Amino acid sequence: MYLLFYLLLFLATIVFQTTVAEYVADGVGAKPDLVLLAVLYAGARRKGGVALSFGFLLGLAQDILSEGLLGSNAFSKGLLGYLMAHVRRHLAMRNVSTWLGLGLTASVADACLIALSLLVFLPEVPIPAAFLPVLAKGVALNTVLAPIVFHTVDSVEERLVRAPMGAGLRTPPRA
Amino acid sequence: MLGLFHRHRQGLLLTLFLMCSLTLMTLGARRRRSLTLLDRAALATVGPLQSLVSSPIGWGRSIFEEYVSLWRVQQENERLRAELARLRARVNAMGEARLRAERLQALLAFKESQSLPALAARVVGWDATNWGKTVVVNRGGADGARPGMPVVAHAGVVGRIIKASDHYAQVLLLTDYRSAVDVLVQRSRASGVFVMRGAQRGALKYVSRDAELRVGDALISSGLGGVFPKGLMVGRITDISPDGDGLFRSVEAAPAVDFRRLEEVLILLKRPG
């Protein structure tokens, strides 16, 4: 059931990222990185190895469906998913401000990791300065959307996966 | 052995992850095509889903835009409100059909003016990141689309195909910062390279200081580079700065195509090269 849920989350994220997100870009000038937010969610709910694999595969799909450096998003999303799974125990995951902070930190880290990958592997293609405002808008969007995405996906997982699985395990009330 | 694996599982997984990431980035940087199968599979899987999601969004967006436009008219002129309400149902029903017909008519006229055979396609998806500017169109290898083929709209150059599965293809747009087109100023035949510097802002680079230029001059593809045929509209000069960049003039230009409103395109079935 968990596997099916994460497979659906994978597909929904990729499809929404390549369709709906573009309409946001039309108005704001940058699109949110729903892949990053889905990876953060996986890190908040699953173990390090699962979050790393989920992030790597989702990032790889993002790379394939984009014309960026192949593997850069896979590397960044995998690493951030793994780190998220390891810091979650120190954070109040139900708190909106926690997710605002996570959205901001992870977006900045993601942008830095991808820029670093581009500088190392494609030094002959410089990143134009005009690109910075787009990145800043993307970071702001991710920050705002992080708590919304977390609470939405969490409530869907609660209804579809955790509640049905837990239903059969409840002990009957004492007579 | 199994116990050893379990003890160091996290470390092994991290090592494997790093090795895979570095290998992929090295392959990606060398532009090897060993992952073509993966590209094709991804496009073939995601393409139909994108098509499924983007169509209702397109309709919803048209309806929303019509609503906003009506609201503004109401604000500007109260007297016309009653008449607008009466016409709204009719406008809603016919507006989308008329706009689509106009776009397709312009596209058809452009197609007939081209000596190369062309294939009409619809945009069904956009780039998955902020780093790239690509779109997915609903035509692929089975329809004759191949990587390297130029993609145009009735207004001008859109980009070129970079990947193609059987029924879908990915197009690198002119707005991507890695795109560049060798152009000629139509009136004076001065040459330069057109590059983008933002969503709807571009520049003409490597233009000689003695080139004769005017604001509003049309820029057409020169045919050099082997991707775009000669004579396609690329953009217009919007500003000429008296200061230059060393040997060259500093010229700003706008693309001919409005990339925020890209819906139907033509793939020119030209052999890359």
CSV table of C-alpha atoms in Angstrom, one decimal:
chain,number,residue,atom,x,y,z
A,1,MET,CA,0.0,0.0,0.0
A,2,TYR,CA,2.8,2.4,0.9
A,3,LEU,CA,4.6,1.5,-2.3
A,4,LEU,CA,1.5,2.2,-4.4
A,5,PHE,CA,1.0,5.5,-2.6
A,6,TYR,CA,4.5,6.6,-3.3
A,7,LEU,CA,4.2,5.5,-6.9
A,8,LEU,CA,1.1,7.6,-7.3
A,9,LEU,CA,2.9,10.5,-5.5
A,10,PHE,CA,5.8,10.1,-8.0
A,11,LEU,CA,3.5,10.2,-11.1
A,12,ALA,CA,1.3,13.0,-9.8
A,13,THR,CA,4.4,15.1,-8.9
A,14,ILE,CA,6.0,14.7,-12.3
A,15,VAL,CA,2.7,15.4,-14.2
A,16,PHE,CA,1.8,18.4,-12.1
A,17,GLN,CA,5.4,19.8,-12.3
A,18,THR,CA,5.3,19.7,-16.1
A,19,THR,CA,1.8,21.0,-16.5
A,20,VAL,CA,0.2,22.9,-13.7
A,21,ALA,CA,3.4,24.5,-12.4
A,22,GLU,CA,3.9,26.2,-15.8
A,23,TYR,CA,0.7,28.2,-15.2
A,24,VAL,CA,2.2,29.5,-12.0
A,25,ALA,CA,5.3,30.5,-13.9
A,26,ASP,CA,3.1,32.5,-16.3
A,27,GLY,CA,1.9,34.8,-13.6
A,28,VAL,CA,4.9,34.8,-11.1
A,29,GLY,CA,7.8,34.4,-13.5
A,30,ALA,CA,9.1,31.2,-11.9
A,31,LYS,CA,7.6,27.8,-11.2
A,32,PRO,CA,7.6,26.0,-7.8
A,33,ASP,CA,9.7,22.8,-7.5
A,34,LEU,CA,7.0,20.3,-6.6
A,35,VAL,CA,9.5,17.5,-6.9
A,36,LEU,CA,11.6,19.0,-4.1
A,37,LEU,CA,8.5,19.4,-1.9
A,38,ALA,CA,7.5,15.7,-2.5
A,39,VAL,CA,11.0,14.6,-1.6
A,40,LEU,CA,10.9,16.6,1.6
A,41,TYR,CA,7.6,14.9,2.4
A,42,ALA,CA,9.0,11.5,1.8
A,43,GLY,CA,12.0,12.4,4.0
A,44,ALA,CA,9.6,13.5,6.8
A,45,ARG,CA,7.6,10.3,6.7
A,46,ARG,CA,10.0,7.5,5.7
A,47,LYS,CA,13.5,6.2,6.6
A,48,GLY,CA,16.7,7.6,5.1
A,49,GLY,CA,17.2,4.9,2.5
A,50,VAL,CA,13.6,5.2,1.1
A,51,ALA,CA,13.8,9.0,1.0
A,52,LEU,CA,17.2,8.8,-0.8
A,53,SER,CA,15.9,6.4,-3.4
A,54,PHE,CA,12.6,8.3,-3.9
A,55,GLY,CA,14.5,11.6,-4.2
A,56,PHE,CA,17.0,10.1,-6.6
A,57,LEU,CA,14.4,8.5,-8.9
A,58,LEU,CA,12.1,11.6,-8.8
A,59,GLY,CA,15.1,13.9,-9.5
A,60,LEU,CA,16.2,11.6,-12.4
A,61,ALA,CA,12.7,11.8,-13.9
A,62,GLN,CA,13.0,15.6,-13.6
A,63,ASP,CA,16.3,15.6,-15.3
A,64,ILE,CA,15.1,13.4,-18.2
A,65,LEU,CA,12.1,15.6,-18.7
A,66,SER,CA,14.2,18.7,-18.7
A,67,GLU,CA,17.3,19.8,-20.6
A,68,GLY,CA,19.4,20.4,-17.6
A,69,LEU,CA,22.5,18.4,-16.7
A,70,LEU,CA,21.5,14.8,-16.4
A,71,GLY,CA,21.9,13.6,-12.8
A,72,SER,CA,22.1,17.0,-11.2
A,73,ASN,CA,18.5,16.9,-9.8
A,74,ALA,CA,18.8,13.2,-9.0
A,75,PHE,CA,21.9,14.0,-6.9
A,76,SER,CA,20.4,17.1,-5.2
A,77,LYS,CA,16.9,15.6,-4.5
A,78,GLY,CA,18.4,12.3,-3.3
A,79,LEU,CA,20.8,14.0,-0.9
A,80,LEU,CA,18.1,16.4,0.4
A,81,GLY,CA,15.6,13.5,0.9
A,82,TYR,CA,18.3,11.6,2.9
A,83,LEU,CA,19.1,14.6,5.1
A,84,MET,CA,15.5,15.4,5.7
A,85,ALA,CA,14.9,11.8,7.0
A,86,HIS,CA,17.8,12.3,9.4
A,87,VAL,CA,16.8,15.8,10.8
A,88,ARG,CA,13.1,15.1,11.1
A,89,ARG,CA,13.3,13.8,14.7
A,90,HIS,CA,14.6,17.2,15.9
A,91,LEU,CA,11.8,19.1,14.3
A,92,ALA,CA,8.1,19.8,15.1
A,93,MET,CA,6.8,18.4,11.8
A,94,ARG,CA,3.2,19.6,12.4
A,95,ASN,CA,4.3,23.2,12.8
A,96,VAL,CA,3.7,25.5,9.8
A,97,SER,CA,6.8,27.6,10.6
A,98,THR,CA,8.9,24.4,10.5
A,99,TRP,CA,7.8,23.7,7.0
A,100,LEU,CA,8.3,27.3,5.9
A,101,GLY,CA,11.9,27.0,7.2
A,102,LEU,CA,12.4,23.6,5.6
A,103,GLY,CA,11.0,24.9,2.2
A,104,LEU,CA,13.4,27.9,2.3
A,105,THR,CA,16.5,25.9,3.4
A,106,ALA,CA,15.9,23.0,1.0
A,107,SER,CA,15.2,25.3,-1.9
A,108,VAL,CA,18.4,27.3,-1.4
A,109,ALA,CA,20.4,24.1,-0.8
A,110,ASP,CA,18.9,22.6,-4.0
A,111,ALA,CA,19.7,25.6,-6.1
A,112,CYS,CA,23.3,25.7,-4.7
A,113,LEU,CA,23.8,21.9,-5.3
A,114,ILE,CA,22.5,22.2,-8.9
A,115,ALA,CA,24.6,25.3,-9.6
A,116,LEU,CA,27.6,23.6,-8.2
A,117,SER,CA,27.0,20.5,-10.4
A,118,LEU,CA,26.7,22.8,-13.4
A,119,LEU,CA,29.9,24.6,-12.5
A,120,VAL,CA,31.8,21.4,-12.1
A,121,PHE,CA,30.5,19.3,-15.0
A,122,LEU,CA,29.6,22.1,-17.5
A,123,PRO,CA,32.0,24.9,-16.8
A,124,GLU,CA,31.9,26.0,-20.4
A,125,VAL,CA,28.2,27.0,-20.1
A,126,PRO,CA,28.1,30.0,-17.7
A,127,ILE,CA,24.9,30.6,-15.7
A,128,PRO,CA,23.6,34.1,-16.7
A,129,ALA,CA,23.1,36.7,-13.9
A,130,ALA,CA,19.5,37.3,-15.2
A,131,PHE,CA,18.7,33.8,-13.9
A,132,LEU,CA,19.1,34.8,-10.3
A,133,PRO,CA,15.7,36.6,-9.9
A,134,VAL,CA,14.0,33.5,-11.4
A,135,LEU,CA,15.7,31.3,-8.8
A,136,ALA,CA,14.8,33.7,-6.0
A,137,LYS,CA,11.1,33.6,-7.0
A,138,GLY,CA,11.3,29.8,-7.2
A,139,VAL,CA,12.7,29.7,-3.7
A,140,ALA,CA,9.9,32.0,-2.4
A,141,LEU,CA,7.2,29.9,-4.1
A,142,ASN,CA,8.6,26.6,-2.6
A,143,THR,CA,8.8,28.3,0.9
A,144,VAL,CA,5.1,29.3,0.7
A,145,LEU,CA,4.0,26.0,-0.8
A,146,ALA,CA,5.9,23.7,1.6
A,147,PRO,CA,3.4,23.7,4.5
A,148,ILE,CA,0.4,23.4,2.1
A,149,VAL,CA,2.0,20.5,0.2
A,150,PHE,CA,3.0,18.7,3.4
A,151,HIS,CA,-0.5,19.0,5.0
A,152,THR,CA,-2.3,18.0,1.8
A,153,VAL,CA,-0.2,15.0,1.0
A,154,ASP,CA,-0.1,14.0,4.7
A,155,SER,CA,-3.9,14.1,4.9
A,156,VAL,CA,-4.2,12.0,1.7
A,157,GLU,CA,-1.7,9.4,3.0
A,158,GLU,CA,-3.6,9.4,6.4
A,159,ARG,CA,-6.9,8.7,4.7
A,160,LEU,CA,-5.7,6.3,2.0
A,161,VAL,CA,-2.9,4.4,3.7
A,162,ARG,CA,-2.5,4.8,7.4
A,163,ALA,CA,-6.1,4.8,8.5
A,164,PRO,CA,-7.2,1.7,6.5
A,165,MET,CA,-4.0,-0.2,7.7
A,166,GLY,CA,-4.6,0.8,11.3
A,167,ALA,CA,-8.3,0.0,11.3
A,168,GLY,CA,-7.8,-3.8,11.6
A,169,LEU,CA,-5.3,-3.4,14.5
A,170,ARG,CA,-7.5,-1.6,17.0
A,171,THR,CA,-8.2,-3.4,20.2
A,172,PRO,CA,-11.9,-3.7,21.1
A,173,PRO,CA,-13.2,-1.6,24.0
A,174,ARG,CA,-13.3,-3.4,27.4
A,175,ALA,CA,-16.6,-4.7,28.5
B,1,MET,CA,28.1,-11.5,4.8
B,2,LEU,CA,24.4,-10.6,5.1
B,3,GLY,CA,25.0,-9.3,8.6
B,4,LEU,CA,27.9,-7.1,7.3
B,5,PHE,CA,25.6,-5.7,4.6
B,6,HIS,CA,22.9,-5.0,7.2
B,7,ARG,CA,25.3,-3.2,9.5
B,8,HIS,CA,26.7,-1.0,6.7
B,9,ARG,CA,23.4,-0.7,4.7
B,10,GLN,CA,23.2,3.1,5.0
B,11,GLY,CA,26.8,3.6,4.0
B,12,LEU,CA,26.6,1.3,1.1
B,13,LEU,CA,23.4,3.0,-0.1
B,14,LEU,CA,24.9,6.4,0.1
B,15,THR,CA,28.1,5.2,-1.8
B,16,LEU,CA,25.9,3.7,-4.5
B,17,PHE,CA,23.8,6.9,-4.7
B,18,LEU,CA,26.9,9.1,-5.0
B,19,MET,CA,28.4,6.8,-7.7
B,20,CYS,CA,25.2,6.8,-9.7
B,21,SER,CA,24.8,10.5,-9.5
B,22,LEU,CA,28.4,11.2,-10.5
B,23,THR,CA,28.3,8.7,-13.4
B,24,LEU,CA,25.0,10.3,-14.7
B,25,MET,CA,26.4,13.8,-14.5
B,26,THR,CA,29.6,12.8,-16.2
B,27,LEU,CA,27.6,11.1,-19.0
B,28,GLY,CA,25.3,14.1,-19.2
B,29,ALA,CA,28.2,16.5,-19.4
B,30,ARG,CA,29.7,14.6,-22.3
B,31,ARG,CA,26.3,14.6,-24.1
B,32,ARG,CA,26.4,10.8,-24.6
B,33,ARG,CA,23.2,9.4,-26.0
B,34,SER,CA,23.4,6.2,-24.1
B,35,LEU,CA,20.2,7.1,-22.2
B,36,THR,CA,18.0,7.6,-25.3
B,37,LEU,CA,16.0,4.6,-24.3
B,38,LEU,CA,15.3,6.1,-20.9
B,39,ASP,CA,14.4,9.5,-22.5
B,40,ARG,CA,12.0,7.8,-24.9
B,41,ALA,CA,10.4,5.7,-22.1
B,42,ALA,CA,9.9,8.8,-19.9
B,43,LEU,CA,8.4,10.8,-22.7
B,44,ALA,CA,6.1,8.0,-23.7
B,45,THR,CA,4.9,7.5,-20.1
B,46,VAL,CA,4.5,11.1,-19.1
B,47,GLY,CA,3.3,12.5,-22.4
B,48,PRO,CA,-0.3,11.0,-22.3
B,49,LEU,CA,-0.7,12.0,-18.6
B,50,GLN,CA,0.5,15.5,-19.4
B,51,SER,CA,-2.0,15.7,-22.3
B,52,LEU,CA,-4.8,14.5,-20.0
B,53,VAL,CA,-4.0,17.1,-17.4
B,54,SER,CA,-3.2,20.1,-19.6
B,55,SER,CA,-6.4,20.0,-21.7
B,56,PRO,CA,-8.8,20.7,-18.9
B,57,ILE,CA,-6.4,23.2,-17.4
B,58,GLY,CA,-6.4,25.0,-20.8
B,59,TRP,CA,-10.1,25.2,-20.9
B,60,GLY,CA,-10.3,26.4,-17.3
B,61,ARG,CA,-7.7,29.0,-18.0
B,62,SER,CA,-9.6,30.3,-21.0
B,63,ILE,CA,-12.8,30.5,-19.0
B,64,PHE,CA,-10.9,32.3,-16.2
B,65,GLU,CA,-9.3,34.8,-18.5
B,66,GLU,CA,-12.7,35.5,-20.1
B,67,TYR,CA,-14.2,36.1,-16.7
B,68,VAL,CA,-11.4,38.5,-15.7
B,69,SER,CA,-11.7,40.4,-18.9
B,70,LEU,CA,-15.5,40.8,-18.4
B,71,TRP,CA,-15.0,41.9,-14.9
B,72,ARG,CA,-12.7,44.7,-16.0
B,73,VAL,CA,-15.1,45.9,-18.6
B,74,GLN,CA,-17.8,46.0,-16.0
B,75,GLN,CA,-15.5,48.2,-13.8
B,76,GLU,CA,-14.8,50.5,-16.7
B,77,ASN,CA,-18.3,51.0,-18.0
B,78,GLU,CA,-21.4,50.2,-16.0
B,79,ARG,CA,-23.7,51.1,-18.9
B,80,LEU,CA,-22.5,48.1,-20.9
B,81,ARG,CA,-23.1,45.6,-18.1
B,82,ALA,CA,-26.5,44.4,-19.2
B,83,GLU,CA,-25.4,43.9,-22.8
B,84,LEU,CA,-22.2,42.1,-21.7
B,85,ALA,CA,-24.2,39.7,-19.6
B,86,ARG,CA,-26.5,38.9,-22.5
B,87,LEU,CA,-23.5,38.3,-24.8
B,88,ARG,CA,-21.4,36.4,-22.3
B,89,ALA,CA,-22.9,33.0,-22.8
B,90,ARG,CA,-22.4,33.4,-26.6
B,91,VAL,CA,-18.9,34.7,-26.2
B,92,ASN,CA,-17.9,31.9,-23.8
B,93,ALA,CA,-19.1,29.3,-26.3
B,94,MET,CA,-17.6,30.8,-29.4
B,95,GLY,CA,-14.5,32.6,-28.0
B,96,GLU,CA,-12.3,29.6,-27.7
B,97,ALA,CA,-13.4,28.2,-31.0
B,98,ARG,CA,-12.8,31.5,-32.8
B,99,LEU,CA,-9.3,32.0,-31.2
B,100,ARG,CA,-8.3,28.5,-32.0
B,101,ALA,CA,-9.5,28.9,-35.6
B,102,GLU,CA,-7.5,32.1,-35.9
B,103,ARG,CA,-4.4,30.5,-34.6
B,104,LEU,CA,-4.7,27.5,-36.9
B,105,GLN,CA,-5.4,29.8,-39.9
B,106,ALA,CA,-2.3,31.8,-39.2
B,107,LEU,CA,-0.4,28.5,-38.8
B,108,LEU,CA,-1.8,27.1,-42.0
B,109,ALA,CA,-0.9,30.3,-43.9
B,110,PHE,CA,2.6,30.1,-42.6
B,111,LYS,CA,2.8,26.4,-43.5
B,112,GLU,CA,1.8,27.1,-47.0
B,113,SER,CA,4.4,29.8,-47.3
B,114,GLN,CA,7.1,27.3,-46.4
B,115,SER,CA,8.9,25.2,-49.0
B,116,LEU,CA,9.6,22.5,-46.4
B,117,PRO,CA,6.9,20.0,-45.4
B,118,ALA,CA,5.6,20.7,-41.9
B,119,LEU,CA,3.7,18.9,-39.1
B,120,ALA,CA,1.3,20.7,-36.8
B,121,ALA,CA,1.6,19.8,-33.1
B,122,ARG,CA,0.0,20.9,-29.8
B,123,VAL,CA,2.0,21.8,-26.7
B,124,VAL,CA,1.0,19.3,-23.9
B,125,GLY,CA,3.7,19.8,-21.2
B,126,TRP,CA,6.4,22.2,-20.0
B,127,ASP,CA,9.9,21.8,-18.6
B,128,ALA,CA,10.2,20.1,-15.2
B,129,THR,CA,12.6,22.7,-13.7
B,130,ASN,CA,13.2,26.5,-13.6
B,131,TRP,CA,16.7,25.8,-15.1
B,132,GLY,CA,15.5,24.9,-18.6
B,133,LYS,CA,12.9,26.1,-21.1
B,134,THR,CA,11.5,23.2,-23.0
B,135,VAL,CA,8.0,22.0,-24.0
B,136,VAL,CA,6.6,18.6,-24.9
B,137,VAL,CA,4.5,18.4,-28.1
B,138,ASN,CA,2.1,15.6,-29.1
B,139,ARG,CA,4.1,14.5,-32.2
B,140,GLY,CA,6.9,12.1,-32.2
B,141,GLY,CA,9.1,9.7,-34.2
B,142,ALA,CA,6.1,7.9,-35.6
B,143,ASP,CA,4.9,11.1,-37.1
B,144,GLY,CA,8.3,11.9,-38.6
B,145,ALA,CA,9.6,14.2,-35.9
B,146,ARG,CA,13.4,13.8,-35.2
B,147,PRO,CA,15.9,15.4,-32.9
B,148,GLY,CA,17.4,18.5,-34.5
B,149,MET,CA,14.3,19.5,-36.5
B,150,PRO,CA,13.3,23.2,-36.2
B,151,VAL,CA,10.0,24.1,-34.6
B,152,VAL,CA,8.2,27.3,-35.5
B,153,ALA,CA,4.9,29.2,-34.9
B,154,HIS,CA,3.2,31.5,-37.4
B,155,ALA,CA,5.0,34.4,-35.7
B,156,GLY,CA,8.5,32.9,-36.0
B,157,VAL,CA,11.1,30.6,-34.6
B,158,VAL,CA,10.1,28.6,-31.5
B,159,GLY,CA,13.1,26.2,-31.0
B,160,ARG,CA,14.3,22.8,-32.0
B,161,ILE,CA,13.5,19.2,-31.1
B,162,ILE,CA,16.0,17.6,-28.7
B,163,LYS,CA,14.3,14.3,-27.9
B,164,ALA,CA,11.5,12.3,-29.5
B,165,SER,CA,9.6,9.2,-28.4
B,166,ASP,CA,7.1,7.5,-30.8
B,167,HIS,CA,4.2,10.0,-30.1
B,168,TYR,CA,5.8,12.9,-28.2
B,169,ALA,CA,8.8,15.1,-28.6
B,170,GLN,CA,10.6,17.6,-26.4
B,171,VAL,CA,11.5,21.0,-27.8
B,172,LEU,CA,14.3,23.3,-26.6
B,173,LEU,CA,12.8,26.8,-26.7
B,174,LEU,CA,14.6,29.9,-28.0
B,175,THR,CA,14.0,31.3,-24.4
B,176,ASP,CA,16.4,28.7,-22.9
B,177,TYR,CA,19.6,30.4,-22.0
B,178,ARG,CA,21.6,27.8,-23.9
B,179,SER,CA,19.8,28.6,-27.2
B,180,ALA,CA,21.3,30.9,-29.8
B,181,VAL,CA,20.3,31.6,-33.4
B,182,ASP,CA,22.5,33.0,-36.1
B,183,VAL,CA,20.5,35.9,-37.6
B,184,LEU,CA,20.5,38.6,-40.2
B,185,VAL,CA,19.0,42.1,-39.9
B,186,GLN,CA,16.5,41.9,-42.8
B,187,ARG,CA,16.9,45.4,-44.0
B,188,SER,CA,20.7,45.9,-43.8
B,189,ARG,CA,21.8,42.2,-43.9
B,190,ALA,CA,24.1,42.8,-40.9
B,191,SER,CA,24.7,39.5,-39.1
B,192,GLY,CA,24.7,38.6,-35.4
B,193,VAL,CA,23.6,36.0,-32.9
B,194,PHE,CA,20.2,36.2,-31.1
B,195,VAL,CA,20.2,35.1,-27.5
B,196,MET,CA,17.5,35.4,-24.8
B,197,ARG,CA,18.1,37.3,-21.5
B,198,GLY,CA,14.8,36.6,-19.7
B,199,ALA,CA,11.3,35.4,-20.5
B,200,GLN,CA,10.5,37.9,-23.3
B,201,ARG,CA,13.8,39.9,-23.6
B,202,GLY,CA,16.6,39.1,-25.9
B,203,ALA,CA,19.8,40.5,-27.3
B,204,LEU,CA,21.7,40.6,-30.5
B,205,LYS,CA,25.3,39.8,-30.0
B,206,TYR,CA,28.4,40.1,-32.0
B,207,VAL,CA,27.1,42.9,-34.2
B,208,SER,CA,29.8,44.9,-35.9
B,209,ARG,CA,30.0,48.6,-34.7
B,210,ASP,CA,29.6,49.8,-38.3
B,211,ALA,CA,26.4,47.8,-38.9
B,212,GLU,CA,23.4,49.8,-40.0
B,213,LEU,CA,20.6,49.2,-37.5
B,214,ARG,CA,17.3,50.8,-36.5
B,215,VAL,CA,14.9,50.1,-33.7
B,216,GLY,CA,12.1,47.9,-35.2
B,217,ASP,CA,14.4,46.2,-37.7
B,218,ALA,CA,13.3,42.6,-38.3
B,219,LEU,CA,15.7,39.7,-37.5
B,220,ILE,CA,15.6,36.6,-39.7
B,221,SER,CA,17.4,33.3,-39.4
B,222,SER,CA,20.6,33.3,-41.5
B,223,GLY,CA,20.5,29.5,-42.3
B,224,LEU,CA,24.0,29.1,-40.8
B,225,GLY,CA,24.2,26.4,-38.1
B,226,GLY,CA,22.2,23.9,-40.1
B,227,VAL,CA,19.1,23.9,-37.8
B,228,PHE,CA,16.8,26.7,-38.9
B,229,PRO,CA,16.2,27.4,-42.6
B,230,LYS,CA,17.1,30.9,-43.9
B,231,GLY,CA,14.5,33.6,-43.7
B,232,LEU,CA,12.4,32.6,-40.6
B,233,MET,CA,11.3,35.5,-38.4
B,234,VAL,CA,13.3,35.4,-35.1
B,235,GLY,CA,12.5,38.8,-33.5
B,236,ARG,CA,12.8,42.6,-33.7
B,237,ILE,CA,15.4,45.2,-32.5
B,238,THR,CA,14.0,47.1,-29.5
B,239,ASP,CA,16.9,49.2,-28.3
B,240,ILE,CA,20.4,50.1,-29.6
B,241,SER,CA,22.8,51.4,-27.0
B,242,PRO,CA,25.5,53.9,-28.1
B,243,ASP,CA,28.0,52.1,-25.8
B,244,GLY,CA,29.3,48.9,-27.0
B,245,ASP,CA,31.0,45.8,-25.7
B,246,GLY,CA,34.5,46.4,-27.1
B,247,LEU,CA,34.4,45.6,-30.8
B,248,PHE,CA,30.6,45.0,-30.9
B,249,ARG,CA,27.5,47.1,-30.5
B,250,SER,CA,25.1,46.5,-27.6
B,251,VAL,CA,21.6,45.7,-29.1
B,252,GLU,CA,18.5,44.6,-27.4
B,253,ALA,CA,15.8,42.6,-29.2
B,254,ALA,CA,12.5,40.9,-28.5
B,255,PRO,CA,11.5,37.5,-29.9
B,256,ALA,CA,8.8,37.4,-32.5
B,257,VAL,CA,6.9,34.6,-30.7
B,258,ASP,CA,5.0,35.2,-27.5
B,259,PHE,CA,6.3,32.1,-25.5
B,260,ARG,CA,3.7,32.6,-22.7
B,261,ARG,CA,0.9,31.9,-25.2
B,262,LEU,CA,2.4,29.0,-27.0
B,263,GLU,CA,-0.3,26.4,-27.9
B,264,GLU,CA,0.1,25.2,-31.5
B,265,VAL,CA,3.4,24.9,-33.3
B,266,LEU,CA,4.7,23.5,-36.6
B,267,ILE,CA,7.6,21.0,-36.9
B,268,LEU,CA,9.6,21.6,-40.1
B,269,LEU,CA,10.4,18.1,-41.4
B,270,LYS,CA,13.9,19.0,-42.4
B,271,ARG,CA,16.8,16.6,-42.0
B,272,PRO,CA,19.1,17.9,-39.2
B,273,GLY,CA,22.5,18.8,-40.3
